[in-house]
Coordinates of C-alpha atoms and ligand atoms in Angstrom, one line a residue:
Chain A
M1 CA -1.0 24.0 33.1
I2 CA 0.7 23.6 29.7
G3 CA 3.6 25.7 31.0
A4 CA 4.1 23.4 34.0
W5 CA 4.1 20.3 31.8
G6 CA 6.4 21.9 29.3
A7 CA 8.8 22.8 32.0
L8 CA 8.7 19.3 33.4
G9 CA 9.4 17.9 29.9
F10 CA 12.3 20.3 29.5
W11 CA 13.7 19.2 32.9
V12 CA 13.6 15.5 31.9
L13 CA 15.3 16.2 28.5
A14 CA 18.0 18.4 30.0
T15 CA 18.7 15.9 32.8
L16 CA 19.1 13.1 30.2
A17 CA 21.4 15.4 28.2
N18 CA 23.5 16.2 31.3
V19 CA 23.8 12.5 32.2
W20 CA 24.9 11.7 28.7
L21 CA 27.4 14.6 28.6
A22 CA 28.8 13.7 32.0
K23 CA 29.4 10.1 30.8
R24 CA 30.9 10.9 27.5
F25 CA 32.9 14.1 28.0
S26 CA 33.6 14.3 31.7
H27 CA 37.3 15.2 31.1
N28 CA 36.5 18.1 28.8
R29 CA 36.8 21.4 30.7
L30 CA 34.2 23.2 28.7
V31 CA 31.7 20.4 29.3
Q32 CA 32.6 20.5 33.0
L33 CA 31.5 24.1 33.0
F34 CA 28.5 23.5 30.8
I35 CA 26.9 20.7 32.9
P36 CA 26.3 22.8 36.0
A37 CA 25.2 25.7 33.8
L38 CA 22.6 23.5 32.1
F39 CA 21.5 22.3 35.4
G40 CA 21.0 25.9 36.6
V41 CA 19.1 26.8 33.5
T42 CA 16.9 23.7 34.0
L43 CA 16.0 24.8 37.5
L44 CA 15.0 28.3 36.3
V45 CA 12.9 26.9 33.4
L46 CA 11.2 24.5 35.8
W47 CA 10.6 27.3 38.3
E48 CA 9.2 29.7 35.6
G49 CA 7.0 27.0 34.1
I50 CA 5.5 25.8 37.4
V51 CA 4.9 29.3 38.8
R52 CA 3.2 30.5 35.6
G53 CA 1.4 27.2 34.8
L54 CA -0.1 26.9 38.3
N55 CA -0.7 30.7 38.5
V56 CA 1.2 31.1 41.8
S57 CA 0.9 34.6 43.2
P58 CA 4.1 36.7 42.8
V59 CA 3.8 37.5 46.5
I60 CA 4.4 33.8 47.2
L61 CA 7.0 33.2 44.5
P62 CA 7.6 35.5 41.5
P63 CA 8.8 33.8 38.3
P64 CA 12.5 34.3 37.4
S65 CA 11.6 36.4 34.4
M66 CA 9.9 38.9 36.7
I67 CA 12.9 38.9 39.1
G68 CA 15.2 39.4 36.1
A69 CA 13.1 42.4 34.9
R70 CA 13.2 43.9 38.4
I71 CA 17.0 43.5 38.5
A72 CA 17.3 45.2 35.1
S73 CA 15.1 48.1 36.0
S74 CA 16.7 48.8 39.4
L75 CA 20.4 48.4 38.7
P76 CA 21.5 51.8 40.2
M77 CA 19.6 51.0 43.4
L78 CA 21.0 47.5 43.6
W79 CA 24.5 48.9 43.1
T80 CA 24.0 51.4 45.9
D81 CA 22.8 48.7 48.2
F82 CA 25.7 46.4 47.2
N83 CA 28.2 49.1 47.8
Q84 CA 26.7 49.9 51.2
T85 CA 26.3 46.4 52.5
I86 CA 28.8 44.2 50.8
L87 CA 31.8 46.5 50.1
K88 CA 31.5 48.8 53.1
G89 CA 29.9 46.6 55.7
A90 CA 30.8 43.0 55.0
L91 CA 34.2 43.4 53.3
S92 CA 35.7 45.9 55.7
G93 CA 34.4 44.0 58.6
Y94 CA 35.8 40.8 57.1
L95 CA 39.2 42.2 56.6
M96 CA 39.4 43.7 60.1
G97 CA 37.9 40.7 61.8
C98 CA 40.1 38.1 60.0
G99 CA 43.2 40.3 60.4
A100 CA 42.6 40.7 64.1
A101 CA 41.9 37.0 64.5
V102 CA 45.2 36.0 62.9
A103 CA 47.1 38.5 65.1
V104 CA 45.4 37.3 68.2
A105 CA 46.0 33.6 67.2
V106 CA 49.7 34.3 67.0
A107 CA 49.6 35.9 70.5
V108 CA 47.5 33.1 71.9
D109 CA 49.8 30.6 70.5
R110 CA 52.8 32.2 72.2
S111 CA 51.2 32.6 75.6
P112 CA 49.6 29.7 77.4
F113 CA 47.9 32.2 79.7
L114 CA 46.0 33.8 76.8
Q115 CA 45.2 30.4 75.5
R116 CA 43.5 29.4 78.7
G117 CA 41.9 32.8 79.3
L118 CA 41.0 34.1 75.9
L119 CA 39.7 31.1 74.0
P120 CA 36.8 30.4 76.4
V121 CA 35.8 34.1 76.3
G122 CA 36.0 34.0 72.5
N123 CA 33.9 30.8 72.6
F124 CA 31.3 32.6 74.8
V125 CA 31.2 35.7 72.4
A126 CA 30.8 33.4 69.4
A127 CA 27.8 31.7 71.1
L128 CA 25.9 35.0 71.4
P129 CA 23.1 35.2 68.9
I130 CA 23.6 37.8 66.2
V131 CA 20.1 39.2 66.7
G132 CA 21.2 40.0 70.3
I133 CA 24.5 41.7 69.6
A134 CA 23.5 43.5 66.4
P135 CA 21.1 46.1 68.0
I136 CA 23.7 46.8 70.7
L137 CA 26.5 47.3 68.2
V138 CA 24.1 49.6 66.1
M139 CA 23.7 51.6 69.3
W140 CA 27.4 51.9 69.8
F141 CA 28.6 52.5 66.3
G142 CA 25.6 54.4 64.7
F143 CA 23.3 53.5 61.8
D144 CA 25.9 53.6 59.0
W145 CA 28.1 50.8 57.8
Q146 CA 30.5 51.0 60.7
S147 CA 28.1 49.2 63.0
K148 CA 27.5 46.5 60.3
A149 CA 31.3 46.1 60.0
A150 CA 31.4 45.7 63.8
V151 CA 28.8 42.9 63.7
V152 CA 30.8 41.2 60.9
V153 CA 34.0 41.5 63.0
V154 CA 32.3 39.8 65.9
M155 CA 30.9 37.0 63.7
V156 CA 34.1 36.2 61.7
F157 CA 36.6 36.6 64.5
F158 CA 36.1 33.4 66.4
P159 CA 36.0 30.8 63.5
V160 CA 39.1 32.3 62.0
L161 CA 40.8 32.4 65.5
V162 CA 40.1 28.8 66.3
N163 CA 41.3 27.6 62.9
M164 CA 44.4 29.7 63.0
V165 CA 45.3 28.5 66.5
A166 CA 44.9 24.9 65.4
G167 CA 47.0 25.7 62.3
L168 CA 49.8 27.1 64.3
K169 CA 50.0 23.8 66.2
A170 CA 50.0 21.8 63.0
T171 CA 53.7 21.3 62.7
D172 CA 55.2 18.0 63.7
A173 CA 58.0 17.3 66.1
L174 CA 60.5 16.5 63.4
Q175 CA 60.0 20.0 61.7
R176 CA 60.4 21.7 65.1
D177 CA 63.5 19.7 65.9
Q178 CA 65.0 20.7 62.6
M179 CA 64.4 24.4 63.4
A180 CA 66.1 23.8 66.7
T181 CA 69.2 22.2 65.2
W182 CA 69.6 25.4 63.1
S183 CA 69.1 27.5 66.2
A184 CA 66.2 29.4 64.6
S185 CA 64.7 32.2 66.7
Y186 CA 61.0 32.2 67.6
W187 CA 60.2 34.6 64.8
Q188 CA 62.2 32.7 62.2
G189 CA 60.3 29.5 63.2
L190 CA 57.0 31.4 63.0
V191 CA 57.6 32.9 59.6
K192 CA 59.4 30.0 57.9
L193 CA 57.6 27.1 59.4
R194 CA 54.5 27.6 61.4
L195 CA 52.7 30.3 59.4
P196 CA 53.1 28.4 56.1
A197 CA 52.0 25.2 57.8
A198 CA 49.0 26.9 59.2
M199 CA 47.7 28.2 55.8
P200 CA 45.4 25.2 55.0
F201 CA 43.7 25.7 58.4
L202 CA 43.5 29.4 58.1
F203 CA 41.8 29.2 54.7
N204 CA 39.2 26.8 56.1
G205 CA 38.3 29.6 58.6
L206 CA 38.4 32.3 56.0
K207 CA 36.0 30.4 53.7
I208 CA 33.5 29.9 56.5
A209 CA 33.9 33.5 57.4
T210 CA 32.8 34.8 53.9
T211 CA 29.3 33.4 54.4
L212 CA 29.1 34.7 58.0
A213 CA 30.2 38.1 56.9
L214 CA 27.4 38.4 54.4
I215 CA 24.8 37.2 56.8
G216 CA 26.0 39.5 59.5
A217 CA 26.1 42.6 57.3
I218 CA 22.6 42.0 55.9
V219 CA 20.9 41.0 59.1
A220 CA 22.5 43.9 61.1
E221 CA 20.7 46.4 58.8
F222 CA 17.3 45.1 60.1
F223 CA 18.2 46.9 63.4
G224 CA 18.8 50.3 62.0
S225 CA 20.5 51.7 58.9
P226 CA 20.5 54.7 56.6
T227 CA 17.9 54.4 53.7
R228 CA 20.1 52.1 51.6
G229 CA 21.6 48.7 52.0
M230 CA 20.5 45.2 51.1
G231 CA 19.1 44.3 54.5
F232 CA 17.3 47.7 54.7
R233 CA 15.9 47.2 51.2
I234 CA 14.7 43.6 51.9
S235 CA 12.9 44.6 55.1
T236 CA 11.1 47.6 53.5
A237 CA 10.3 45.8 50.3
V238 CA 8.7 43.0 52.3
G239 CA 6.5 45.6 54.0
Q240 CA 5.4 46.9 50.6
L241 CA 4.8 43.4 49.3
D242 CA 7.4 44.2 46.6
L243 CA 8.6 40.6 46.5
P244 CA 10.3 40.8 43.1
L245 CA 12.6 43.4 44.6
V246 CA 13.3 41.1 47.7
W247 CA 14.2 38.4 45.3
A248 CA 16.4 40.7 43.3
E249 CA 18.3 41.6 46.4
I250 CA 18.6 37.9 47.3
A251 CA 20.0 37.2 43.8
V252 CA 22.6 39.9 44.2
A253 CA 23.5 38.6 47.7
A254 CA 23.8 35.0 46.3
L255 CA 26.0 36.2 43.5
A256 CA 28.2 38.3 45.7
G257 CA 28.5 35.5 48.3
S258 CA 29.5 32.9 45.6
A259 CA 32.0 35.4 44.1
F260 CA 33.4 36.2 47.6
Y261 CA 33.8 32.5 48.5
G262 CA 35.2 31.7 45.0
L263 CA 37.8 34.5 45.3
V264 CA 39.0 33.2 48.7
A265 CA 39.1 29.6 47.4
L266 CA 41.1 30.9 44.4
I267 CA 43.6 32.6 46.7
E268 CA 43.8 29.4 48.8
K269 CA 44.6 27.4 45.8
G270 CA 47.6 29.7 45.1
V271 CA 48.8 29.8 48.7
T272 CA 48.4 26.1 49.6
F273 CA 49.2 24.5 46.3
W274 CA 51.5 22.2 48.1
H275 CA 48.9 20.7 50.4
P276 CA 47.7 17.2 49.5
S277 CA 44.1 18.4 49.2
Q278 CA 45.1 20.9 46.4
R279 CA 47.9 19.0 44.6
G280 CA 45.5 16.7 42.6
R281 CA 43.7 19.6 41.0
A282 CA 45.9 21.2 38.4
Chain B
M1 CA 92.4 14.5 60.2
K2 CA 92.3 12.4 63.3
D3 CA 94.5 13.9 65.9
M4 CA 95.0 12.1 69.2
S5 CA 96.7 15.1 70.9
S6 CA 93.8 17.6 70.5
P7 CA 90.9 17.3 73.0
P8 CA 87.8 15.3 71.8
V9 CA 85.1 17.0 69.9
I10 CA 82.4 15.1 71.7
E11 CA 83.0 13.8 75.1
A12 CA 80.4 11.8 77.2
K13 CA 81.1 10.9 80.8
G14 CA 78.8 8.6 82.5
I15 CA 75.7 9.8 80.6
G16 CA 72.3 8.5 81.8
L17 CA 69.0 9.6 80.3
I18 CA 65.6 8.7 81.8
F19 CA 62.3 9.5 80.1
Q20 CA 59.4 10.2 82.4
T21 CA 56.4 8.6 80.7
D22 CA 52.8 7.8 81.8
D23 CA 53.8 4.2 82.5
G24 CA 56.7 5.2 84.7
P25 CA 60.3 6.1 83.9
V26 CA 62.1 4.6 80.9
E27 CA 65.8 4.3 81.2
A28 CA 67.0 5.0 77.6
L29 CA 70.7 5.5 78.3
K30 CA 72.8 4.2 81.1
D31 CA 76.4 5.1 82.0
I32 CA 77.5 6.0 78.4
S33 CA 81.2 7.1 78.3
L34 CA 82.7 7.9 75.0
A35 CA 85.2 10.3 73.4
I36 CA 85.0 11.2 69.8
G37 CA 88.0 12.9 68.3
R38 CA 88.1 15.5 65.5
G39 CA 87.6 14.0 62.1
E40 CA 86.5 10.6 63.3
F41 CA 83.7 8.7 61.6
V42 CA 81.7 7.0 64.4
S43 CA 78.9 4.5 63.8
F44 CA 76.3 3.5 66.3
I45 CA 74.8 0.1 65.8
G46 CA 72.5 -1.9 68.0
P47 CA 69.0 -3.4 68.2
S48 CA 65.9 -1.3 67.9
G49 CA 65.2 0.8 71.0
C50 CA 68.7 0.6 72.4
G51 CA 69.0 4.4 72.5
K52 CA 71.0 5.2 69.4
T53 CA 68.6 8.0 68.3
T54 CA 68.4 9.3 71.9
F55 CA 72.2 9.5 72.2
L56 CA 72.5 11.4 68.9
R57 CA 69.7 13.7 69.9
A58 CA 71.5 14.4 73.3
I59 CA 74.6 15.4 71.4
A60 CA 72.5 17.8 69.4
A61 CA 70.8 19.2 72.6
L62 CA 67.4 17.9 71.5
E63 CA 67.3 15.7 74.6
H64 CA 68.9 16.4 77.9
P65 CA 70.8 13.7 79.9
T66 CA 69.6 13.3 83.4
S67 CA 73.0 12.4 84.7
G68 CA 76.7 12.6 83.7
T69 CA 78.3 15.3 81.6
L70 CA 78.3 15.8 77.9
T71 CA 80.5 18.4 76.1
V72 CA 80.8 19.3 72.5
N73 CA 83.9 21.3 71.4
G74 CA 84.4 21.9 75.2
M75 CA 81.0 23.6 75.4
S76 CA 77.6 22.4 76.5
P77 CA 75.5 20.9 73.7
E78 CA 73.2 24.0 73.8
E79 CA 76.1 26.3 73.3
A80 CA 77.6 24.2 70.6
R81 CA 74.2 24.3 68.8
R82 CA 74.0 28.0 69.1
S83 CA 77.4 28.3 67.5
R84 CA 76.0 26.1 64.7
A85 CA 78.3 23.2 65.2
Y86 CA 75.8 20.6 63.9
G87 CA 74.2 19.4 60.7
Y88 CA 71.6 16.8 61.6
V89 CA 70.0 14.3 59.2
F90 CA 66.9 12.8 60.7
Q91 CA 65.5 9.4 60.0
A92 CA 62.8 10.9 57.9
A93 CA 63.6 13.5 55.2
G94 CA 61.1 16.1 56.7
L95 CA 61.3 18.6 53.8
Y96 CA 58.8 21.4 53.8
P97 CA 56.3 20.8 51.0
W98 CA 55.7 24.5 50.3
R99 CA 59.4 25.0 49.4
T100 CA 61.2 23.7 46.4
I101 CA 64.1 21.4 46.8
A102 CA 66.5 24.3 46.4
G103 CA 64.3 26.3 48.8
N104 CA 64.5 23.6 51.4
V105 CA 68.3 23.3 51.1
Q106 CA 68.7 27.0 51.5
L107 CA 66.4 27.2 54.5
P108 CA 69.1 26.8 57.2
L109 CA 71.2 29.2 55.2
E110 CA 68.4 31.8 55.4
I111 CA 68.1 31.3 59.1
M112 CA 71.8 31.6 59.6
G113 CA 71.9 34.8 57.6
F114 CA 74.0 33.9 54.5
S115 CA 73.9 36.4 51.7
R116 CA 71.7 35.6 48.7
A117 CA 74.6 35.0 46.4
E118 CA 76.3 32.7 48.8
R119 CA 73.1 30.8 49.3
A120 CA 72.7 30.2 45.6
E121 CA 76.3 29.1 45.3
R122 CA 76.1 26.6 48.2
V123 CA 72.8 25.2 47.2
R124 CA 74.1 24.5 43.7
K125 CA 77.2 22.8 45.2
V126 CA 75.5 20.5 47.6
L127 CA 72.7 19.6 45.2
D128 CA 75.3 18.5 42.7
L129 CA 77.1 16.6 45.5
V130 CA 74.0 14.4 46.1
D131 CA 73.2 14.2 42.4
L132 CA 70.1 16.3 42.5
G133 CA 71.5 19.1 40.3
G134 CA 68.5 19.3 37.9
F135 CA 65.9 19.0 40.6
G136 CA 66.3 22.3 42.5
K137 CA 63.0 23.7 41.2
K138 CA 60.9 20.6 41.9
F139 CA 58.8 20.3 45.0
P140 CA 59.5 17.5 47.5
W141 CA 56.3 15.6 46.8
Q142 CA 57.3 15.4 43.1
L143 CA 60.4 13.3 44.1
S144 CA 60.9 9.7 45.2
G145 CA 61.6 8.9 48.8
G146 CA 65.3 8.3 48.2
M147 CA 65.7 11.6 46.3
Q148 CA 64.0 13.4 49.3
Q149 CA 66.4 11.8 51.7
R150 CA 69.3 12.9 49.5
A151 CA 67.9 16.4 49.5
S152 CA 67.8 16.3 53.3
I153 CA 71.4 15.3 53.4
A154 CA 72.3 18.2 51.1
R155 CA 70.4 20.5 53.5
A156 CA 72.5 19.3 56.4
L157 CA 75.7 19.7 54.4
A158 CA 74.9 23.2 53.1
F159 CA 76.1 25.2 56.1
D160 CA 79.4 23.5 56.7
A161 CA 79.0 22.4 60.3
D162 CA 82.0 20.7 61.7
I163 CA 79.9 17.9 63.1
L164 CA 77.5 15.9 61.0
L165 CA 75.0 13.7 62.9
M166 CA 73.1 11.2 60.8
D167 CA 70.3 9.0 62.0
E168 CA 69.8 6.0 59.6
P169 CA 70.0 8.4 56.7
F170 CA 70.1 5.6 54.1
G171 CA 67.7 3.2 55.9
A172 CA 65.0 3.7 53.3
L173 CA 67.2 3.4 50.2
D174 CA 67.9 0.4 47.9
E175 CA 71.2 -1.4 48.1
I176 CA 72.7 0.2 44.9
V177 CA 71.9 3.8 45.8
R178 CA 73.0 3.1 49.3
D179 CA 76.5 1.9 48.1
R180 CA 76.8 5.0 46.0
L181 CA 75.9 7.3 48.8
N182 CA 78.2 5.5 51.2
E183 CA 81.0 6.1 48.8
E184 CA 80.0 9.7 48.4
L185 CA 79.8 10.2 52.1
L186 CA 83.3 8.8 52.6
K187 CA 84.6 11.1 49.9
L188 CA 83.0 14.0 51.5
W189 CA 84.3 13.1 54.9
N190 CA 87.8 12.7 53.5
E191 CA 87.6 16.1 51.8
T192 CA 86.1 18.1 54.6
G193 CA 87.5 16.4 57.7
K194 CA 84.1 16.6 59.4
T195 CA 83.4 14.6 62.5
I196 CA 80.5 12.3 61.8
G197 CA 78.1 10.4 64.1
F198 CA 76.2 7.8 62.1
V199 CA 73.4 5.5 63.2
T200 CA 72.8 2.4 61.2
H201 CA 71.3 -1.1 61.4
S202 CA 73.6 -2.5 58.8
I203 CA 76.8 -4.2 59.9
P204 CA 78.6 -3.9 56.5
E205 CA 77.6 -0.2 56.3
A206 CA 79.0 0.5 59.8
V207 CA 82.3 -1.4 59.1
Y208 CA 82.7 0.2 55.7
L209 CA 82.3 3.7 56.8
S210 CA 83.7 4.0 60.3
T211 CA 86.9 4.7 62.1
K212 CA 85.1 3.7 65.3
I213 CA 82.1 1.4 65.8
V214 CA 80.0 1.7 68.9
V215 CA 78.0 -1.4 69.5
M216 CA 75.0 -0.8 71.9
S217 CA 72.7 -3.1 73.8
P218 CA 69.2 -2.4 75.0
R219 CA 67.2 -1.9 78.2
P220 CA 68.8 0.2 79.4
G221 CA 70.9 1.4 76.5
R222 CA 74.5 0.8 77.2
I223 CA 77.7 0.5 75.2
A224 CA 78.6 -3.2 74.7
D225 CA 81.8 -2.7 72.7
V226 CA 83.8 0.0 71.0
I227 CA 85.8 -1.2 68.0
E228 CA 88.6 1.0 66.5
S229 CA 88.8 0.1 62.8
P230 CA 92.2 -0.7 61.4
L231 CA 90.9 -0.1 57.8
P232 CA 92.7 2.7 55.9
R233 CA 90.9 6.0 55.2
E234 CA 90.8 5.3 51.5
R235 CA 88.2 2.6 51.1
P236 CA 87.2 1.2 47.7
L237 CA 83.9 -0.7 47.8
D238 CA 85.6 -4.0 47.3
I239 CA 87.4 -3.6 50.6
R240 CA 84.3 -5.2 51.9
D241 CA 85.6 -8.6 50.7
S242 CA 89.0 -8.3 52.5
P243 CA 89.8 -10.4 55.5
E244 CA 90.2 -7.4 57.8
F245 CA 86.8 -6.2 56.9
L246 CA 85.2 -9.6 57.6
E247 CA 87.0 -9.8 60.9
I248 CA 85.6 -6.5 62.1
A249 CA 82.2 -7.4 60.9
H250 CA 82.5 -10.6 62.9
R251 CA 83.4 -8.7 66.0
V252 CA 80.5 -6.4 65.6
R253 CA 78.1 -9.3 65.2
E254 CA 79.5 -10.9 68.4
G255 CA 79.1 -7.6 70.3
L256 CA 75.4 -7.4 69.1
R257 CA 74.8 -11.1 70.2
A258 CA 76.4 -10.5 73.6
G259 CA 74.1 -7.5 74.1
H260 CA 71.1 -9.6 73.4
A261 CA 72.2 -12.4 75.7
Y262 CA 72.2 -9.8 78.5
D263 CA 68.3 -9.6 78.8
Ligands
ATP301 N1 60.4 11.0 73.9 C1 60.4 9.8 74.5 N2 59.6 9.5 75.5 C2 59.7 8.3 76.2 N3 60.5 7.3 75.8 C3 61.3 7.5 74.7 C4 61.3 8.7 74.0 N4 62.1 8.6 73.0 C5 62.6 7.4 73.1 N5 62.1 6.7 74.1 C6 62.5 5.4 74.5 O1 63.9 5.3 74.7 C7 64.4 4.1 74.2 C8 65.4 4.3 73.1 O2 64.8 4.9 72.0 P1 65.6 5.3 70.7 O3 64.7 6.0 69.8 O4 66.8 6.1 71.1 O5 66.0 3.9 70.1 P2 66.8 3.6 68.7 O6 68.1 2.8 69.2 O7 67.1 4.8 67.9 O8 65.9 2.6 68.0 P3 65.6 2.4 66.4 O9 66.7 1.6 65.9 O10 64.3 1.6 66.4 O11 65.5 3.7 65.8 C9 63.2 3.3 73.6 O12 62.8 2.3 74.7 C10 62.1 4.3 73.5 O13 60.9 3.7 73.8
MG302 MG1 66.3 5.5 66.1

């Protein structure tokens, strides 16, 4: 009980500190980083205190310290799983799926026939539930990471395609007229005007796709995988009631997901620095 | 220099242009006949919606007349465009935000395949011409509206087209800057011998700049009057107080009024 009250007290104090900091130093970069960090630590302390104070069973919810200890003791295994699921499954599938989507978007944009024929089919495929297609793709491409990459390709393809198609239409009549007065060829217009103009749209799709890629790669492992991988580990650890390991994998997935998203957002900032949504943040 | 014996650069014979819209056809131009000689400076003036922009766009092959014939350098407007006969300054600057000012000005040069060295040289020259020498590395959204418009003029000048089409290029600028750019434009025209088509709403601007003023009237857009200016090619700003100037301005005003009385 003491632990729970202590945690609550810490939470109140930390929140007051945060509010005060946010008011006084909101323009200081260091403080801007410190505030969410303090908030995160507060949550962990609260979690630890309540779980220990109320004697919650680790099967229901292990305290963060136990998860931390599990992470520390199984680093090589976590790395193997990370390598298998994130680097091989999710990342390769993401690159292939997004690359294909951009290429198809350019083709769709050029041909009204594809636009009418392909987009509805893509829409249909995107509506298929992942738990339905994952087992089929595992059958087709085997247990290893190739089938996971295939699931990721299917999942990321459509959101990126739709955003890119919209982006390629995002030029205004004036800009197209200018290209016409200079007698620009189709490819010149594409490279010098329409692709750059499409970038803010494309990055919207790419950011959504990071999350989808992670989900796809992990969930696809539930339907068959070699004896490694984050999804495989989660499903077997649940069976053994090894919840700290499940949480450890979740922590790795969350970190990897945030890092992945952050990386794409960082690239976006570099590429679309000119867009009104990016200009304000220097 | 203007040369009566050579064939006209732009020749319109009985041009009509009808837009098909959801509310039925809109007759934007009707029976426009006009010949523009090499080296002329022709202004188009008239009330809003009388088809000035449409006519300029037809010359640049951005719109297609539904009747009559239009030739540019003896070719169809499309062919003339393919031979890169035009520089076009639109009503809005329309610079690409992901390119610097210099990058924007050299964009048509890249498309037309100029060498890197020549691009740099030309960009420097035209940016100096519009007084944006120090701003090449800035992005368009870091500049004022007037500066952006000047950059878009520089862009149209960069590739040395024989014909310069300008649609209210100075409409958004203040009087002082406008005077300066008018002077600059006249100087440029004198030095290069370009043929210029210029749309404006300002009577003094039209009279000050032009060798020929085309007064248009609306619904459907027609030519109400064509005034050959007797002013000399060399025009100091204070020519605007001379009796000849005021007389032409008066005639333009009368033409505009007559056009209005037509409805
Ligand atoms: N793409 C279009 N589709 C249909 N109607 C059009 C189109 N473009 C112009 N019009 C019509 O043609 C007429 C002439 O338009 P235009 O833009 O040439 O006028 P303008 O003389 O340039 O006017 P302003 O001085 O306001 O710029 C107007 O009645 C306009 O509504
Ligand atoms: Mg207009």
